Short mmCIF file of C-alpha atoms and ligand atoms in Angstrom, two decimals:
data_model
loop_
_atom_site.label_atom_id
_atom_site.label_comp_id
_atom_site.label_asym_id
_atom_site.label_seq_id
_atom_site.Cartn_x
_atom_site.Cartn_y
_atom_site.Cartn_z
CA UNK A 1 138.89 77.78 -82.41
CA UNK A 2 140.17 78.06 -78.86
CA UNK A 3 136.74 77.13 -77.50
CA UNK A 4 136.55 74.14 -79.78
CA UNK A 5 139.94 72.87 -78.62
CA UNK A 6 138.88 73.30 -75.03
CA UNK A 7 135.65 71.44 -75.66
CA UNK A 8 137.56 68.57 -77.29
CA UNK A 9 139.99 68.53 -74.36
CA UNK A 10 137.16 68.47 -71.85
CA UNK A 11 135.49 65.64 -73.74
CA UNK A 12 138.80 63.75 -73.84
CA UNK A 13 139.44 64.23 -70.12
CA UNK A 14 135.88 63.15 -69.31
CA UNK A 15 136.32 60.03 -71.39
CA UNK A 16 139.74 59.21 -70.02
CA UNK A 17 138.89 60.06 -66.40
CA UNK A 18 136.65 57.13 -65.49
CA UNK A 19 138.57 54.77 -67.77
CA UNK A 20 141.79 55.50 -65.85
CA UNK A 21 140.52 53.20 -63.11
CA UNK A 22 141.20 50.50 -65.67
CA UNK A 23 139.71 47.05 -65.20
CA UNK A 24 140.21 43.67 -66.83
CA UNK A 25 138.26 40.43 -66.57
CA UNK A 26 138.83 36.77 -67.26
CA UNK A 27 136.00 34.37 -66.41
CA UNK A 28 134.88 35.24 -62.89
CA UNK A 29 138.14 37.01 -61.99
CA UNK A 30 138.17 40.80 -62.05
CA UNK A 31 141.50 42.61 -62.22
CA UNK A 32 141.35 46.21 -61.09
CA UNK A 33 143.92 48.90 -61.90
CA UNK A 34 147.27 47.15 -62.28
CA UNK A 35 149.97 49.74 -61.52
CA UNK A 36 153.67 49.93 -60.91
CA UNK A 37 156.05 52.35 -59.23
CA UNK A 38 158.53 54.38 -61.25
CA UNK A 39 162.04 52.97 -61.06
CA UNK A 40 165.47 54.59 -60.83
CA UNK A 41 167.66 54.02 -63.94
CA UNK A 42 169.03 50.47 -64.18
CA UNK A 43 166.96 49.38 -61.18
CA UNK A 44 167.24 45.58 -60.94
CA UNK A 45 163.57 45.21 -59.91
CA UNK A 46 160.18 46.92 -60.11
CA UNK A 47 157.05 46.40 -58.01
CA UNK A 48 153.56 45.91 -59.46
CA UNK A 49 150.22 46.08 -57.67
CA UNK A 50 146.52 45.46 -58.44
CA UNK A 51 143.27 44.29 -56.94
CA UNK A 52 141.89 40.84 -57.77
CA UNK A 53 138.33 39.78 -57.16
CA UNK A 54 136.96 36.29 -57.50
CA UNK A 55 133.20 36.64 -58.07
CA UNK A 56 132.70 32.96 -58.83
CA UNK A 57 131.61 30.10 -56.53
CA UNK A 58 134.98 28.29 -56.57
CA UNK A 59 138.43 29.21 -55.35
CA UNK A 60 141.11 30.00 -57.92
CA UNK A 61 144.79 30.87 -57.88
CA UNK A 62 147.03 33.38 -59.64
CA UNK A 63 149.85 31.06 -60.65
CA UNK A 64 151.97 33.00 -63.13
CA UNK A 65 152.78 36.52 -64.26
CA UNK A 66 154.88 37.41 -67.29
CA UNK A 67 155.73 40.67 -69.01
CA UNK A 68 157.82 41.50 -72.07
CA UNK A 69 159.43 44.32 -70.04
CA UNK A 70 161.01 41.98 -67.48
CA UNK A 71 163.16 38.87 -67.60
CA UNK A 72 160.97 37.30 -64.94
CA UNK A 73 158.02 38.12 -62.71
CA UNK A 74 157.14 36.63 -59.32
CA UNK A 75 154.50 37.14 -56.65
CA UNK A 76 156.06 38.40 -53.39
CA UNK A 77 154.79 39.30 -49.96
CA UNK A 78 156.55 41.94 -47.83
CA UNK A 79 156.40 42.37 -44.07
CA UNK A 80 157.80 44.63 -41.38
CA UNK A 81 158.10 42.74 -38.11
CA UNK A 82 159.91 44.00 -35.01
CA UNK A 83 161.27 46.82 -37.18
CA UNK A 84 162.74 44.45 -39.77
CA UNK A 85 161.60 44.57 -43.40
CA UNK A 86 161.46 41.31 -45.32
CA UNK A 87 160.11 39.95 -48.61
CA UNK A 88 159.38 36.35 -49.65
CA UNK A 89 158.12 34.69 -52.86
CA UNK A 90 154.53 33.41 -52.76
CA UNK A 91 153.94 30.12 -54.57
CA UNK A 92 150.60 30.90 -56.23
CA UNK A 93 148.15 33.41 -54.79
CA UNK A 94 144.91 31.89 -53.51
CA UNK A 95 141.70 33.67 -54.54
CA UNK A 96 138.77 32.53 -52.42
CA UNK A 97 135.22 32.92 -53.78
CA UNK A 98 133.73 36.36 -53.13
CA UNK A 99 136.99 37.69 -51.73
CA UNK A 100 138.88 40.75 -52.99
CA UNK A 101 142.67 40.70 -52.72
CA UNK A 102 144.15 44.20 -52.63
CA UNK A 103 147.90 43.83 -53.22
CA UNK A 104 148.76 47.07 -51.42
CA UNK A 105 146.66 46.26 -48.36
CA UNK A 106 147.98 42.69 -48.20
CA UNK A 107 151.58 43.83 -48.69
CA UNK A 108 151.80 41.81 -51.88
CA UNK A 109 153.58 42.84 -55.06
CA UNK A 110 154.45 41.48 -58.45
CA UNK A 111 158.24 41.52 -58.49
CA UNK A 112 159.37 42.36 -62.02
CA UNK A 113 162.96 41.12 -62.09
CA UNK A 114 165.42 42.60 -64.56
CA UNK A 115 163.25 45.32 -66.12
CA UNK A 116 164.46 46.06 -69.65
CA UNK A 117 163.55 49.72 -69.37
CA UNK A 118 163.30 52.41 -66.74
CA UNK A 119 159.66 52.83 -65.69
CA UNK A 120 158.59 56.47 -65.59
CA UNK A 121 155.49 58.16 -64.24
CA UNK A 122 152.70 57.81 -66.82
CA UNK A 123 154.27 54.89 -68.72
CA UNK A 124 152.16 51.85 -69.54
CA UNK A 125 153.35 48.29 -70.11
CA UNK A 126 151.67 44.95 -70.88
CA UNK A 127 151.68 41.83 -68.72
CA UNK A 128 149.97 38.45 -68.82
CA UNK A 129 148.32 36.88 -65.79
CA UNK A 130 147.62 33.14 -65.60
CA UNK A 131 144.92 31.84 -63.25
CA UNK A 132 144.66 28.14 -62.48
CA UNK A 133 140.96 27.91 -63.44
CA UNK A 134 140.00 31.19 -65.11
CA UNK A 135 142.89 30.97 -67.57
CA UNK A 136 145.08 33.63 -69.16
CA UNK A 137 144.47 37.36 -69.52
CA UNK A 138 146.49 40.26 -70.92
CA UNK A 139 146.50 43.37 -68.77
CA UNK A 140 148.18 46.76 -68.84
CA UNK A 141 150.13 48.24 -65.92
CA UNK A 142 150.20 52.01 -65.44
CA UNK A 143 153.30 53.54 -63.87
CA UNK A 144 152.51 56.00 -61.09
CA UNK A 145 154.13 57.36 -57.95
CA UNK A 146 151.50 56.39 -55.38
CA UNK A 147 148.62 53.95 -55.11
CA UNK A 148 146.11 56.65 -54.25
CA UNK A 149 147.17 59.06 -56.98
CA UNK A 150 146.44 58.75 -60.68
CA UNK A 151 149.43 58.91 -63.01
CA UNK A 152 150.66 62.40 -63.88
CA UNK A 153 148.97 62.39 -67.30
CA UNK A 154 145.38 61.92 -66.21
CA UNK A 155 144.60 64.57 -63.63
CA UNK A 156 140.90 64.68 -64.33
CA UNK A 157 140.19 68.33 -63.65
CA UNK A 158 139.15 68.38 -59.99
CA UNK A 159 142.70 67.90 -58.72
CA UNK A 160 143.89 69.33 -55.42
CA UNK A 161 146.01 72.47 -55.46
CA UNK A 162 149.28 72.66 -53.58
CA UNK B 1 158.78 8.43 -0.40
CA UNK B 2 155.09 9.24 -0.46
CA UNK B 3 153.19 10.11 -3.59
CA UNK B 4 152.49 13.59 -2.18
CA UNK B 5 156.20 14.24 -1.60
CA UNK B 6 157.05 13.05 -5.13
CA UNK B 7 154.36 15.33 -6.52
CA UNK B 8 155.82 18.32 -4.57
CA UNK B 9 159.30 17.64 -5.89
CA UNK B 10 157.96 17.41 -9.41
CA UNK B 11 156.08 20.70 -9.09
CA UNK B 12 159.09 22.57 -7.67
CA UNK B 13 161.36 21.14 -10.34
CA UNK B 14 158.92 22.31 -12.99
CA UNK B 15 158.75 25.81 -11.47
CA UNK B 16 162.53 26.03 -11.23
CA UNK B 17 162.89 24.92 -14.87
CA UNK B 18 160.25 27.41 -16.01
CA UNK B 19 161.98 30.29 -14.17
CA UNK B 20 165.29 29.28 -15.68
CA UNK B 21 163.78 29.27 -19.13
CA UNK B 22 162.14 32.67 -18.64
CA UNK B 23 165.34 34.25 -17.31
CA UNK B 24 167.30 32.70 -20.12
CA UNK B 25 164.87 33.93 -22.77
CA UNK B 26 164.71 37.50 -21.48
CA UNK B 27 168.23 38.05 -22.73
CA UNK B 28 167.14 37.20 -26.24
CA UNK B 29 163.99 39.30 -26.51
CA UNK B 30 163.88 40.90 -29.94
CA UNK B 31 164.81 44.56 -29.88
CA UNK B 32 166.49 44.42 -26.46
CA UNK B 33 169.85 45.47 -27.82
CA UNK B 34 168.51 48.26 -29.98
CA UNK B 35 166.35 49.62 -27.14
CA UNK B 36 169.40 49.88 -24.89
CA UNK B 37 171.38 51.61 -27.59
CA UNK B 38 168.54 53.99 -28.47
CA UNK B 39 167.58 54.71 -24.86
CA UNK B 40 170.99 55.69 -23.59
CA UNK B 41 171.88 57.72 -26.70
CA UNK B 42 175.54 57.18 -25.96
CA UNK B 43 178.31 58.53 -28.14
CA UNK B 44 178.99 54.94 -29.16
CA UNK B 45 175.77 54.92 -31.15
CA UNK B 46 176.66 55.92 -34.69
CA UNK B 47 180.26 54.83 -34.73
CA UNK B 48 182.85 53.78 -35.59
CA UNK B 49 182.29 52.88 -39.24
CA UNK B 50 183.92 53.48 -42.59
CA UNK B 51 182.19 53.27 -45.98
CA UNK B 52 182.44 54.43 -49.60
CA UNK B 53 179.90 56.82 -51.15
CA UNK B 54 178.34 56.20 -54.58
CA UNK B 55 180.54 59.08 -55.76
CA UNK B 56 183.65 57.18 -54.63
CA UNK B 57 184.31 59.42 -51.63
CA UNK B 58 185.34 57.72 -48.36
CA UNK B 59 182.91 58.52 -45.55
CA UNK B 60 183.20 57.55 -41.88
CA UNK B 61 181.63 58.57 -38.59
CA UNK B 62 184.30 61.29 -38.15
CA UNK B 63 183.62 62.81 -41.61
CA UNK B 64 179.95 63.11 -40.68
CA UNK B 65 180.55 64.87 -37.36
CA UNK B 66 179.39 68.47 -37.09
CA UNK B 67 176.28 68.08 -39.25
CA UNK B 68 173.07 66.18 -38.50
CA UNK B 69 172.45 63.14 -40.65
CA UNK B 70 169.87 60.46 -41.17
CA UNK B 71 170.52 56.82 -41.92
CA UNK B 72 168.45 54.06 -43.44
CA UNK B 73 169.37 50.58 -44.61
CA UNK B 74 168.22 48.95 -47.82
CA UNK B 75 169.26 47.46 -51.16
CA UNK B 76 168.47 48.05 -54.82
CA UNK B 77 166.81 44.62 -55.31
CA UNK B 78 163.97 46.00 -53.19
CA UNK B 79 160.89 47.08 -55.18
CA UNK B 80 158.88 48.97 -52.58
CA UNK B 81 160.14 50.27 -49.25
CA UNK B 82 163.63 51.34 -50.41
CA UNK B 83 162.76 53.29 -53.60
CA UNK B 84 159.64 54.69 -51.90
CA UNK B 85 161.74 56.06 -49.04
CA UNK B 86 164.19 57.59 -51.53
CA UNK B 87 161.43 59.13 -53.68
CA UNK B 88 159.63 60.49 -50.59
CA UNK B 89 162.83 62.00 -49.21
CA UNK B 90 163.47 63.56 -52.61
CA UNK B 91 160.02 65.20 -52.51
CA UNK B 92 160.40 66.35 -48.91
CA UNK B 93 163.87 67.80 -49.53
CA UNK B 94 162.60 69.68 -52.59
CA UNK B 95 159.89 71.17 -50.41
CA UNK B 96 162.39 72.10 -47.68
CA UNK B 97 164.77 73.65 -50.21
CA UNK B 98 168.10 74.96 -48.81
CA UNK B 99 167.02 73.94 -45.28
CA UNK B 100 167.63 70.34 -46.37
CA UNK B 101 171.30 71.26 -46.93
CA UNK B 102 171.66 71.23 -43.15
CA UNK B 103 171.52 67.43 -42.87
CA UNK B 104 172.97 64.53 -44.83
CA UNK B 105 170.67 61.63 -45.80
CA UNK B 106 172.52 58.32 -46.00
CA UNK B 107 171.21 55.22 -47.76
CA UNK B 108 173.39 52.31 -46.66
CA UNK B 109 173.20 49.10 -48.70
CA UNK B 110 173.03 45.79 -46.85
CA UNK B 111 173.71 44.00 -50.16
CA UNK B 112 177.22 45.13 -51.15
CA UNK B 113 177.60 41.95 -53.24
CA UNK B 114 175.11 43.19 -55.86
CA UNK B 115 175.10 46.89 -55.01
CA UNK B 116 178.46 47.87 -56.40
CA UNK B 117 179.55 51.50 -56.48
CA UNK B 118 178.62 51.65 -60.20
CA UNK B 119 175.13 50.24 -59.56
CA UNK B 120 174.57 52.75 -56.76
CA UNK B 121 175.91 55.66 -58.82
CA UNK B 122 173.34 54.91 -61.58
CA UNK B 123 170.53 54.24 -59.13
CA UNK B 124 171.03 57.49 -57.20
CA UNK B 125 170.67 59.71 -60.29
CA UNK B 126 166.88 59.36 -59.85
CA UNK B 127 166.90 61.06 -56.44
CA UNK B 128 167.83 64.32 -54.70
CA UNK B 129 171.56 64.75 -55.31
CA UNK B 130 172.10 65.49 -51.62
CA UNK B 131 171.24 61.87 -50.74
CA UNK B 132 174.36 59.74 -50.39
CA UNK B 133 174.36 55.99 -51.01
CA UNK B 134 177.03 54.12 -49.05
CA UNK B 135 178.53 50.67 -49.31
CA UNK B 136 181.30 48.73 -47.63
CA UNK B 137 182.82 45.28 -47.83
CA UNK B 138 181.31 42.57 -45.66
CA UNK B 139 183.22 43.59 -42.51
CA UNK B 140 182.50 47.30 -43.05
CA UNK B 141 178.81 46.55 -43.61
CA UNK B 142 178.69 44.47 -40.42
CA UNK B 143 180.38 47.32 -38.53
CA UNK B 144 177.94 50.03 -39.64
CA UNK B 145 174.92 47.82 -39.01
CA UNK B 146 176.26 47.21 -35.48
CA UNK B 147 176.99 50.93 -35.02
CA UNK B 148 173.30 51.72 -35.47
CA UNK B 149 172.07 48.68 -33.53
CA UNK B 150 170.44 47.62 -36.79
CA UNK B 151 169.96 44.20 -38.34
CA UNK B 152 170.34 42.51 -41.69
CA UNK B 153 170.32 38.97 -42.94
CA UNK B 154 170.88 37.33 -46.31
CA UNK B 155 167.99 34.97 -47.06
CA UNK B 156 168.40 32.30 -49.77
CA UNK B 157 165.36 31.81 -52.02
CA UNK B 158 164.71 29.19 -54.70
CA UNK B 159 166.85 29.09 -57.81
CA UNK B 160 170.07 29.90 -55.95
CA UNK B 161 169.00 33.50 -55.54
CA UNK B 162 168.66 35.52 -52.34
CA UNK B 163 166.92 38.45 -50.75
CA UNK B 164 167.83 40.64 -47.78
CA UNK B 165 165.96 41.21 -44.51
CA UNK B 166 166.94 44.54 -43.00
CA UNK B 167 166.02 47.17 -40.42
CA UNK B 168 163.21 49.37 -41.72
CA UNK B 169 162.81 52.99 -40.72
CA UNK B 170 165.11 56.00 -40.65
CA UNK B 171 167.52 56.79 -37.81
CA UNK B 172 168.11 60.47 -37.04
CA UNK B 173 171.49 61.62 -35.69
CA UNK B 174 172.29 65.14 -34.43
CA UNK B 175 175.39 67.24 -35.20
CA UNK B 176 177.17 65.82 -32.16
CA UNK B 177 176.71 62.30 -33.48
CA UNK B 178 174.05 61.43 -30.90
CA UNK B 179 170.88 59.52 -31.59
CA UNK B 180 168.06 62.03 -32.19
CA UNK B 181 165.05 59.82 -32.91
CA UNK B 182 163.57 57.74 -35.69
CA UNK B 183 161.35 58.39 -38.66
CA UNK B 184 158.93 56.19 -40.56
CA UNK B 185 158.33 57.41 -44.11
CA UNK B 186 154.73 56.14 -43.79
CA UNK B 187 153.99 58.56 -40.92
CA UNK B 188 151.78 61.53 -41.87
CA UNK B 189 153.67 63.88 -44.19
CA UNK B 190 153.45 66.80 -41.72
CA UNK B 191 154.99 64.69 -38.96
CA UNK B 192 157.85 63.64 -41.22
CA UNK B 193 158.44 67.25 -42.33
CA UNK B 194 158.38 68.47 -38.71
CA UNK B 195 160.98 65.86 -37.72
CA UNK B 196 163.24 66.78 -40.64
CA UNK B 197 162.92 70.53 -39.87
CA UNK B 198 163.80 69.84 -36.22
CA UNK B 199 166.82 67.80 -37.35
CA UNK B 200 167.88 70.73 -39.56
CA UNK B 201 167.67 72.97 -36.50
CA UNK B 202 164.80 75.06 -37.86
CU1 CU C 1 159.83 41.43 -54.23
#
């Protein structure tokens, strides 16, 4: 009985493990691992991140993001210059052919404005991305503390010990 | 007047103008003010200011004297650097345990218009309870930003909304109220921990 449960658990973890690097696709645009940071209660904003790859021959643009969990979503770019942190809206995010845009690396984020719920580690929420040419795609954001770490729920066995 | 003489006059005028411009500009180099303030570590750095904590308690530079503290500026309409700093500090302070009682972390809002005491009180429940969020009215905010040679600016964006530019990074102050260094939460974790332990006097 115990062994059987363990075996099922192992099978589950194995299945969930690779899938946790969750991907989506619309036309030639690949969307890799949309994720968001946990928020304090009643936080007025939340940040979302992902990696977008345009594997087609033509340039495209991410023009709109919506989510039922937020009143509004925008694309923003942050910067720290001369010790001063700033953030500005981006009017459509250009996706050149063959180029991968990593939000974290490019200091980009989806700004979810007026989240209707507190986002907690391990939560998932839906969002819709609209690309100028590739069209519309539904994706799922995973809430996690850090970009490099999987959410608390899917430690896939070979985790580091503290 | 010969063409050569005219040319010489023109060249010297240009040089004089250029020097004037360079001298003039040097006074406005970004970071000049903060470097002076940080370098001298004078008692003036860190005061005077007066603010209100998210708990409602009045806190000023005199209240803080006698215990090291750290200061960083931010606002709740900030999705990345501000909550990340607060979550990281929460983790680090948990790891340090009672040692972290020996300093006071201060999160000072540069957006008192939207960050009311109620908003801050709710927001801070997510973090280590030893972290204090502070706000002031416009004049009090200006005063504390000046006290730490910091910077903030309200930036209008489309739709009648706005965002805030503000000094990034954490300022460390010793028990005597003197500048004791800076901290970037993105530095290696061991470096950050070492700096916090040193601030705590360990
Ligand atoms: Cu933003």
